[in-house]
Short mmCIF file of C-alpha atoms in Angstrom, two decimals:
data_model
loop_
_atom_site.label_atom_id
_atom_site.label_comp_id
_atom_site.label_asym_id
_atom_site.label_seq_id
_atom_site.Cartn_x
_atom_site.Cartn_y
_atom_site.Cartn_z
CA MET H 92 6.11 -25.01 62.16
CA LYS H 93 3.97 -23.46 59.53
CA LYS H 94 4.76 -21.83 57.34
CA GLY H 95 5.16 -21.47 53.64
CA LEU H 96 8.73 -22.64 53.78
CA PHE H 97 10.64 -23.67 50.64
CA ILE H 98 13.95 -25.47 50.03
CA LEU H 99 17.10 -24.38 48.29
CA TYR H 100 20.79 -25.25 48.30
CA LEU H 101 24.03 -23.31 48.46
CA PHE H 102 25.28 -22.16 45.07
CA PHE H 103 28.73 -23.66 44.74
CA SER H 104 28.72 -26.24 41.99
CA THR H 105 30.59 -25.59 38.77
CA LEU H 106 28.32 -27.98 36.90
CA ILE H 107 25.74 -26.68 34.46
CA PHE H 108 22.24 -26.82 35.97
CA SER H 109 19.02 -24.84 36.15
CA GLN H 110 19.46 -22.17 38.80
CA VAL H 111 17.83 -19.33 40.62
CA HIS H 112 19.65 -16.03 40.17
CA VAL H 113 17.78 -13.06 41.57
CA GLN H 114 18.81 -9.43 41.31
CA GLY H 115 16.64 -6.63 42.57
CA ASN H 116 16.04 -3.27 44.12
CA VAL H 117 14.23 -2.35 47.35
CA VAL H 118 12.60 1.06 47.74
CA SER H 119 10.13 2.78 50.08
CA ASN H 120 6.60 3.72 49.11
CA THR H 121 8.04 7.11 48.10
CA ASN H 122 10.57 5.38 45.83
CA GLU H 123 13.54 6.13 48.08
CA PRO H 124 16.23 3.38 48.02
CA LEU H 125 16.34 1.41 51.30
CA GLU H 126 19.92 0.71 52.32
CA GLY H 127 20.41 -2.15 54.79
CA ALA H 128 17.17 -4.00 54.01
CA SER H 129 17.41 -7.74 54.72
CA VAL H 130 16.77 -9.96 51.68
CA TYR H 131 16.93 -13.75 52.03
CA PHE H 132 15.47 -17.06 50.95
CA ASN H 133 13.24 -18.22 53.78
CA ASN H 134 14.64 -20.73 56.26
CA THR H 135 18.08 -20.89 54.68
CA THR H 136 21.55 -19.42 55.13
CA ILE H 137 21.27 -17.62 51.77
CA GLY H 138 20.69 -13.90 52.20
CA SER H 139 22.01 -10.41 51.56
CA ILE H 140 21.74 -6.77 52.64
CA THR H 141 20.82 -4.04 50.17
CA ASN H 142 23.51 -1.48 49.29
CA SER H 143 23.22 2.32 49.29
CA GLU H 144 21.15 2.16 46.11
CA GLY H 145 18.84 -0.50 47.50
CA ASN H 146 20.25 -3.23 45.24
CA PHE H 147 20.79 -6.92 46.11
CA GLU H 148 21.74 -10.20 44.44
CA LEU H 149 21.10 -13.83 45.45
CA LYS H 150 22.01 -17.15 43.83
CA ALA H 151 20.86 -20.67 44.61
CA LYS H 152 20.50 -24.12 43.14
CA GLU H 153 17.40 -25.42 41.41
CA GLY H 154 14.21 -25.34 43.46
CA SER H 155 11.22 -23.28 44.60
CA TYR H 156 11.75 -20.50 47.12
CA THR H 157 10.14 -17.81 49.22
CA LEU H 158 12.05 -14.54 48.96
CA VAL H 159 11.64 -12.48 52.16
CA VAL H 160 12.37 -8.74 52.31
CA SER H 161 12.31 -6.87 55.63
CA PHE H 162 13.33 -3.44 56.90
CA LEU H 163 12.75 -1.80 60.27
CA GLY H 164 9.60 0.32 60.22
CA TYR H 165 8.22 -1.38 57.09
CA LYS H 166 5.95 -4.37 56.48
CA THR H 167 7.77 -7.60 55.64
CA LYS H 168 7.14 -8.75 52.07
CA GLN H 169 7.32 -12.25 50.58
CA LEU H 170 7.54 -13.31 46.94
CA GLN H 171 7.66 -16.72 45.26
CA VAL H 172 10.52 -17.43 42.87
CA THR H 173 11.30 -20.60 40.90
CA SER H 174 14.14 -22.05 38.85
CA ILE H 175 14.84 -20.50 35.46
CA ASN H 176 18.00 -20.33 33.41
CA ASN H 177 18.16 -16.55 33.14
CA THR H 178 18.59 -13.89 35.79
CA GLN H 179 15.39 -12.59 37.34
CA ARG H 180 15.09 -8.90 38.08
CA ILE H 181 12.69 -8.00 40.90
CA ASN H 182 11.82 -4.49 42.03
CA ILE H 183 10.28 -4.41 45.51
CA LYS H 184 8.39 -1.56 47.15
CA LEU H 185 7.87 -1.79 50.92
CA GLU H 186 4.97 -0.18 52.76
CA GLU H 187 5.43 1.59 56.07
CA GLU H 188 4.35 -0.34 59.17
CA ASP H 189 1.32 0.81 61.12
CA ASN H 190 2.87 1.44 64.55
CA LEU H 191 -0.48 1.93 66.31
CA LEU H 192 -0.91 -1.77 67.11
CA ASN H 193 2.67 -2.08 68.34
CA GLU H 194 2.22 0.92 70.61
CA VAL H 195 -0.94 -0.61 72.10
CA VAL H 196 0.80 -3.96 72.60
CA ILE H 197 3.89 -2.40 74.17
CA LYS H 198 1.79 -0.54 76.73
CA LYS H 199 0.23 -3.83 77.83
CA ILE H 200 3.51 -5.57 78.54
CA VAL H 201 4.21 -5.91 82.26
CA TYR H 202 7.27 -7.99 83.10
CA ASP H 203 5.72 -9.58 86.17
CA ASP H 204 5.50 -13.19 87.36
CA THR H 205 2.66 -13.90 84.91
CA TRP H 206 4.78 -12.69 81.99
CA LYS H 207 7.72 -14.80 83.19
CA TYR H 208 5.50 -17.88 83.45
CA ASN H 209 4.08 -17.26 79.96
CA LEU H 210 7.60 -16.84 78.62
CA SER H 211 8.63 -20.21 80.02
CA GLN H 212 5.55 -21.84 78.46
CA PHE H 213 6.26 -20.20 75.11
CA LYS H 214 9.91 -21.28 75.07
CA GLN H 215 9.02 -24.86 75.94
CA ALA H 216 6.42 -25.03 73.16
CA PHE H 217 8.43 -23.10 70.54
CA LEU H 218 12.02 -24.19 71.19
CA GLY H 219 11.06 -27.61 72.57
CA ARG H 220 12.37 -29.80 75.39
CA SER H 221 15.29 -31.48 73.61
CA LYS H 222 18.96 -31.17 74.60
CA LEU H 223 19.44 -28.62 71.83
CA ALA H 224 16.61 -26.46 73.19
CA SER H 225 18.69 -25.81 76.30
CA GLU H 226 21.41 -24.35 74.04
CA CYS H 227 19.01 -21.97 72.29
CA LYS H 228 18.75 -18.47 73.72
CA ILE H 229 16.27 -15.78 72.70
CA ILE H 230 18.24 -12.55 72.97
CA ASN H 231 15.30 -10.10 72.86
CA GLU H 232 12.82 -11.79 75.20
CA LYS H 233 11.34 -8.45 76.30
CA ASP H 234 10.00 -7.88 72.78
CA ILE H 235 7.57 -10.76 73.33
CA TYR H 236 3.95 -10.21 74.35
CA PHE H 237 1.44 -12.89 75.40
CA ASP H 238 -2.34 -13.15 75.31
CA TYR H 239 -4.35 -15.92 76.98
CA ASN H 240 -8.08 -16.48 76.52
CA PRO H 241 -9.36 -18.80 79.30
CA LYS H 242 -12.77 -19.24 77.61
CA THR H 243 -11.21 -20.88 74.56
CA ASN H 244 -8.03 -22.10 76.31
CA THR H 245 -6.02 -20.28 73.62
CA PHE H 246 -2.49 -19.00 74.22
CA LYS H 247 -1.11 -16.58 71.62
CA THR H 248 2.26 -14.90 71.27
CA PHE H 249 3.19 -11.69 69.46
CA CYS H 250 6.58 -10.06 68.89
CA LYS H 251 7.38 -6.38 68.56
CA GLN H 252 10.53 -7.24 66.59
CA PRO H 253 11.79 -10.45 64.91
CA LEU H 254 13.15 -12.91 67.45
CA GLN H 255 16.94 -12.95 67.69
CA ILE H 256 18.01 -16.48 68.58
CA LYS H 257 21.54 -17.59 69.39
CA HIS H 258 21.81 -21.35 68.88
CA GLN H 259 25.03 -22.50 70.54
CA GLY H 260 24.17 -26.14 69.92
CA LEU H 261 24.02 -25.90 66.12
CA GLY H 262 26.18 -22.81 65.65
CA TYR H 263 23.59 -20.49 64.12
CA LYS H 264 22.32 -16.98 64.69
CA ILE H 265 18.66 -17.09 63.66
CA THR H 266 16.45 -14.12 62.93
CA TYR H 267 12.86 -15.36 63.13
CA ASP H 268 9.98 -13.11 62.08
CA LEU H 269 7.10 -14.71 63.98
CA ALA H 270 3.90 -14.35 61.96
CA GLU H 271 1.67 -16.46 64.21
CA PHE H 272 1.91 -18.56 67.35
CA THR H 273 -1.21 -20.24 68.74
CA LEU H 274 -1.43 -22.99 71.34
CA GLN H 275 -4.96 -24.26 71.84
CA ASN H 276 -5.96 -27.42 73.70
CA ASN H 277 -2.38 -28.75 73.46
CA GLN H 278 -2.31 -28.28 69.67
CA LEU H 279 0.43 -25.95 68.47
CA PHE H 280 0.57 -23.90 65.29
CA PHE H 281 3.28 -21.39 64.51
CA SER H 282 4.59 -19.83 61.34
CA GLY H 283 7.19 -17.27 60.37
CA TYR H 284 10.26 -16.47 58.33
CA ALA H 285 13.75 -17.53 59.34
CA LYS H 286 17.16 -16.29 58.29
CA TYR H 287 20.11 -18.45 59.37
CA GLU H 288 23.69 -17.22 59.75
CA ASN H 289 26.70 -19.15 61.01
CA LEU H 290 27.87 -17.88 64.39
CA LYS H 291 31.46 -18.01 63.17
CA SER H 292 33.21 -18.05 59.81
CA PHE H 293 34.38 -21.61 60.54
CA ILE H 294 32.21 -24.54 61.66
CA LYS H 295 33.24 -26.04 65.00
CA ASN H 296 33.45 -29.83 65.21
CA LYS H 297 30.73 -29.73 67.89
CA TRP H 298 28.37 -27.90 65.54
CA ARG H 299 29.16 -30.19 62.61
CA LYS H 300 28.47 -33.23 64.81
CA ASN H 301 25.24 -31.81 66.25
CA ARG H 302 23.96 -30.76 62.83
CA LEU H 303 24.53 -34.25 61.45
CA GLU H 304 22.83 -35.89 64.46
CA THR H 305 19.91 -33.48 64.08
CA PHE H 306 19.56 -34.30 60.39
CA ASN H 307 19.73 -38.06 60.89
CA GLY H 308 16.24 -39.47 61.29
CA SER H 309 14.56 -36.09 60.75
CA GLN H 310 11.64 -35.49 58.41
CA MET H 311 14.07 -33.77 56.03
CA HIS H 312 16.22 -36.91 56.03
CA PHE H 313 13.18 -39.14 55.51
CA LEU H 314 11.85 -37.17 52.52
CA ARG H 315 15.23 -36.98 50.80
CA SER H 316 15.72 -40.70 51.39
CA LEU H 317 12.21 -41.42 50.10
CA LEU H 318 12.84 -39.58 46.83
CA SER H 319 16.18 -41.31 46.29
CA GLN H 320 14.61 -44.65 47.33
CA ASN H 321 17.30 -45.29 49.93
CA LEU H 322 15.08 -45.71 53.00
CA LYS H 323 16.40 -49.12 54.06
CA LYS H 324 20.01 -48.13 53.33
CA ASP H 325 19.59 -44.96 55.39
CA GLY H 326 18.14 -46.80 58.40
CA PHE H 327 14.38 -46.23 57.98
CA VAL H 328 11.62 -48.80 58.44
CA ILE H 329 8.12 -47.75 57.33
CA ASN H 330 4.91 -49.40 58.52
CA GLN H 331 1.27 -48.48 57.88
CA PHE H 332 -1.65 -48.46 60.30
CA LYS H 333 -5.25 -47.37 60.75
CA ARG H 334 -6.53 -45.29 63.64
CA VAL H 335 -10.11 -45.82 64.79
CA LEU H 336 -12.22 -44.65 67.71
CA ASN H 337 -11.87 -46.81 70.81
CA ARG H 338 -15.32 -48.29 71.35
CA ASP H 339 -14.41 -49.32 74.90
CA ARG H 340 -14.08 -45.65 75.89
CA PRO H 341 -17.32 -43.77 76.71
CA SER H 342 -18.36 -40.79 74.60
CA GLU H 343 -17.45 -37.28 75.74
CA GLU H 344 -21.13 -36.66 76.44
CA LYS H 345 -21.35 -39.64 78.84
CA ILE H 346 -18.12 -38.58 80.55
CA GLN H 347 -19.45 -35.06 81.10
CA LEU H 348 -22.76 -36.37 82.51
CA ALA H 349 -20.83 -38.63 84.92
CA ARG H 350 -18.77 -35.67 86.14
CA GLU H 351 -21.90 -33.60 86.67
CA LEU H 352 -23.45 -36.41 88.74
CA PHE H 353 -20.32 -36.51 90.92
CA MET H 354 -20.64 -32.78 91.56
CA LEU H 355 -24.22 -33.25 92.75
CA THR H 356 -23.28 -36.06 95.15
CA SER H 357 -22.41 -35.06 98.72
CA GLU H 358 -21.25 -38.47 99.96
CA PRO H 359 -17.57 -39.59 99.57
CA ILE H 360 -16.90 -41.45 96.32
CA ASP H 361 -14.28 -44.14 95.76
CA ILE H 362 -13.44 -43.79 92.08
CA SER H 363 -11.04 -46.75 92.23
CA LYS H 364 -13.46 -49.42 93.47
CA HIS H 365 -14.23 -52.37 91.20
CA ILE H 366 -17.87 -52.50 90.05
CA PRO H 367 -18.49 -55.55 87.82
CA ASN H 368 -22.27 -54.97 87.65
CA PRO H 369 -23.34 -51.33 88.10
CA ILE H 370 -26.69 -51.01 89.88
CA THR H 371 -27.14 -47.36 90.77
CA PRO H 372 -26.58 -44.29 88.54
CA LEU H 373 -23.58 -43.46 90.74
CA ASP H 374 -22.10 -46.92 90.08
CA SER H 375 -22.50 -46.34 86.35
CA ALA H 376 -20.87 -42.91 86.63
CA ILE H 377 -17.86 -44.42 88.42
CA VAL H 378 -17.45 -47.05 85.67
CA VAL H 379 -17.73 -44.35 82.99
CA LEU H 380 -14.99 -42.24 84.58
CA GLN H 381 -12.77 -45.29 85.04
CA LYS H 382 -13.09 -46.07 81.31
CA ALA H 383 -12.52 -42.38 80.46
CA LYS H 384 -8.83 -43.04 81.14
CA LEU H 385 -8.69 -45.37 78.13
CA PRO H 386 -7.15 -43.94 74.91
CA LYS H 387 -9.57 -42.22 72.55
CA HIS H 388 -8.25 -44.21 69.60
CA ARG H 389 -6.80 -47.59 68.80
CA ASP H 390 -4.13 -48.15 66.19
CA TYR H 391 -4.20 -51.24 63.96
CA LEU H 392 -0.97 -52.07 62.13
CA TYR H 393 -1.79 -53.73 58.83
CA LYS H 394 1.36 -53.42 56.69
CA ARG H 395 5.08 -53.64 57.43
CA ASN H 396 7.88 -52.42 55.16
CA VAL H 397 5.64 -50.30 52.97
CA ASP H 398 6.64 -50.17 49.28
CA TYR H 399 7.63 -46.87 47.66
CA PRO H 400 4.59 -46.66 45.31
CA GLU H 401 2.35 -46.81 48.40
CA MET H 402 4.04 -43.75 49.95
CA PHE H 403 4.50 -41.33 47.08
CA SER H 404 3.29 -40.66 43.57
CA THR H 405 4.54 -38.69 40.57
CA VAL H 406 2.33 -36.58 38.30
CA ASN H 407 3.82 -34.55 35.44
CA ASN H 408 7.32 -34.92 36.93
CA THR H 409 6.10 -33.59 40.29
CA ASN H 410 6.56 -35.84 43.34
CA TYR H 411 3.95 -36.13 46.09
CA LEU H 412 3.87 -37.67 49.54
CA ASP H 413 0.81 -39.83 48.96
CA PHE H 414 -0.48 -42.58 51.26
CA ASN H 415 -3.58 -43.85 53.06
CA ASP H 416 -4.24 -43.80 56.80
CA TYR H 417 -1.05 -43.31 58.90
CA LEU H 418 2.63 -44.05 58.40
CA MET H 419 4.88 -45.21 61.22
CA VAL H 420 8.40 -43.97 60.44
CA ILE H 421 11.06 -45.80 62.46
CA TYR H 422 14.65 -44.57 62.41
CA THR H 423 16.82 -47.42 63.65
CA ARG H 424 20.23 -45.76 63.96
CA GLU H 425 19.64 -43.43 66.89
CA ILE H 426 17.92 -43.91 70.25
CA GLU H 427 15.41 -41.56 71.86
CA GLU H 428 16.59 -38.64 73.94
CA ASP H 429 16.04 -38.97 77.67
CA ASN H 430 13.89 -35.80 77.62
CA TYR H 431 11.55 -37.51 75.16
CA LEU H 432 11.23 -40.56 77.38
CA VAL H 433 10.41 -38.46 80.44
CA GLY H 434 7.56 -36.66 78.70
CA THR H 435 5.96 -33.26 79.31
CA PHE H 436 4.30 -34.26 82.58
CA GLY H 437 7.20 -36.25 84.01
CA LYS H 438 5.76 -39.68 83.22
CA ARG H 439 8.56 -41.84 81.87
CA LYS H 440 8.05 -43.94 78.74
CA LYS H 441 9.74 -47.25 78.13
CA ALA H 442 12.77 -46.89 75.87
CA SER H 443 12.51 -48.66 72.51
CA GLY H 444 16.05 -48.03 71.26
CA VAL H 445 14.78 -46.41 68.05
CA GLN H 446 13.09 -43.13 67.10
CA THR H 447 9.47 -43.66 66.04
CA SER H 448 7.31 -40.97 64.44
CA TYR H 449 3.73 -41.07 63.14
CA ILE H 450 2.46 -38.97 60.24
CA VAL H 451 -0.91 -38.38 58.64
CA LEU H 452 -1.82 -36.31 55.58
CA LEU H 453 -4.32 -33.58 56.49
CA ASP H 454 -5.49 -32.64 53.00
CA GLY H 455 -4.69 -35.42 50.56
CA LYS H 456 -1.33 -35.82 48.87
CA SER H 457 1.36 -33.19 49.50
CA GLU H 458 3.94 -31.96 46.98
CA ILE H 459 7.61 -32.66 47.71
CA ASP H 460 10.25 -30.26 46.44
CA PRO H 461 12.91 -31.97 44.27
CA SER H 462 15.38 -31.37 47.10
CA GLY H 463 13.20 -33.26 49.60
CA ILE H 464 11.08 -30.75 51.52
CA LEU H 465 7.30 -30.47 51.68
CA ILE H 466 6.08 -27.43 49.75
CA ASN H 467 3.34 -27.04 52.36
CA PRO H 468 4.63 -28.24 55.76
CA ASN H 469 1.13 -27.80 57.24
CA ALA H 470 -0.16 -30.61 55.03
CA VAL H 471 1.23 -33.23 57.45
CA PHE H 472 0.61 -33.71 61.17
CA ASN H 473 3.49 -35.21 63.14
CA GLU H 474 3.28 -37.29 66.30
CA GLY H 475 5.84 -39.24 68.27
CA TYR H 476 9.49 -38.27 67.88
CA TRP H 477 9.00 -35.66 65.15
CA GLY H 478 6.29 -34.09 67.28
CA PHE H 479 8.81 -33.84 70.13
CA GLU H 480 11.47 -32.12 68.00
CA ALA H 481 10.59 -28.41 67.85
CA PHE H 482 12.29 -25.27 66.50
CA ALA H 483 15.61 -25.94 68.26
CA ASN H 484 15.96 -29.14 66.20
CA MET H 485 15.30 -27.48 62.85
CA LEU H 486 18.08 -27.05 60.30
CA PRO H 487 18.20 -24.50 57.49
CA LEU H 488 16.76 -26.05 54.38
CA ASP H 489 20.00 -25.68 52.44
CA TYR H 490 21.81 -27.95 54.92
CA GLN H 491 23.78 -30.81 53.39
CA PRO H 492 25.13 -33.58 55.66
CA THR H 493 28.88 -34.02 55.74
CA LYS H 494 30.24 -37.15 54.12
CA ASN H 495 32.77 -39.40 55.82
#
């Protein structure tokens, strides 16, 4: 989710390449060294803790990164760093956190049935409904506070402390500093900063298998495959379609007027009856509400097996995800999870035997990091299978699939 997230890889190669090598010092606003401050590249397993003098050092492969620095009682700070051949020295001064807001929020928290219900809603939206979501546990649930505005149908979540998540399915301990979480009219936006750590010093076979299955068919997999031009080899089929308003469905204004007429009518109404030729205003209202069940849009497929130049462009050695209308991304080597087929409201979909996702660019072309991650993840809206896969199905951006 959303996010300002940037990609990097583990630093292990002995080959000569451009690299990111960051050394630095973290101090308070009174210039006192902060020992034990957390310093990491966002959404990766690459991080460190400052020593008694406030010093740290990080190394990573070529790429663009967000460096995150956090310490209890101080405001989290983020800095952008990019690949250069020489060591970068960064001195960071943290400001003390204003505890007034936290104190106000804490006083409002009541762990009653409403809070428990809100927690379940938050976990379903944030962690998701996949099999892996059931293996994700938020350790510090009581640090979470919820706010719901019925007038705007807006559900927001705040956290007193970063979320501590134990992911038994993928084998990670994740510290997630939630910056924003808003669910409004079934549209979700969340953003934050994640630090991944392996739960154990060795990777269990279960975790290795789950990580590979999670990577396969993911957006990360798609983008890396797109840049290397291996889509067909990697099991992807890409089609292109247009989405237009469904003219057979009445406008929202007509639907609202029909509902208001129903409210003013005292006699029983059979909404299911067939009315080929409406005569009365009530007949017309019934037909309108019957057609209101039609989809708001219709999709028109106009191109199969889209060529690479029609999906991305390169300007000054920078790659962009760049296409018109919508892309249908079909991953043919894995089937849908049963939880996806059941759906949020229990209505079962027909299995297709493949994983199909739909993407649209929200603000023109979107830059792709050389390692295959969108520089701005908010530039693309996901539907279908990628829309189903939430935080529990996210891998750290330095993940590399194992080779047989």
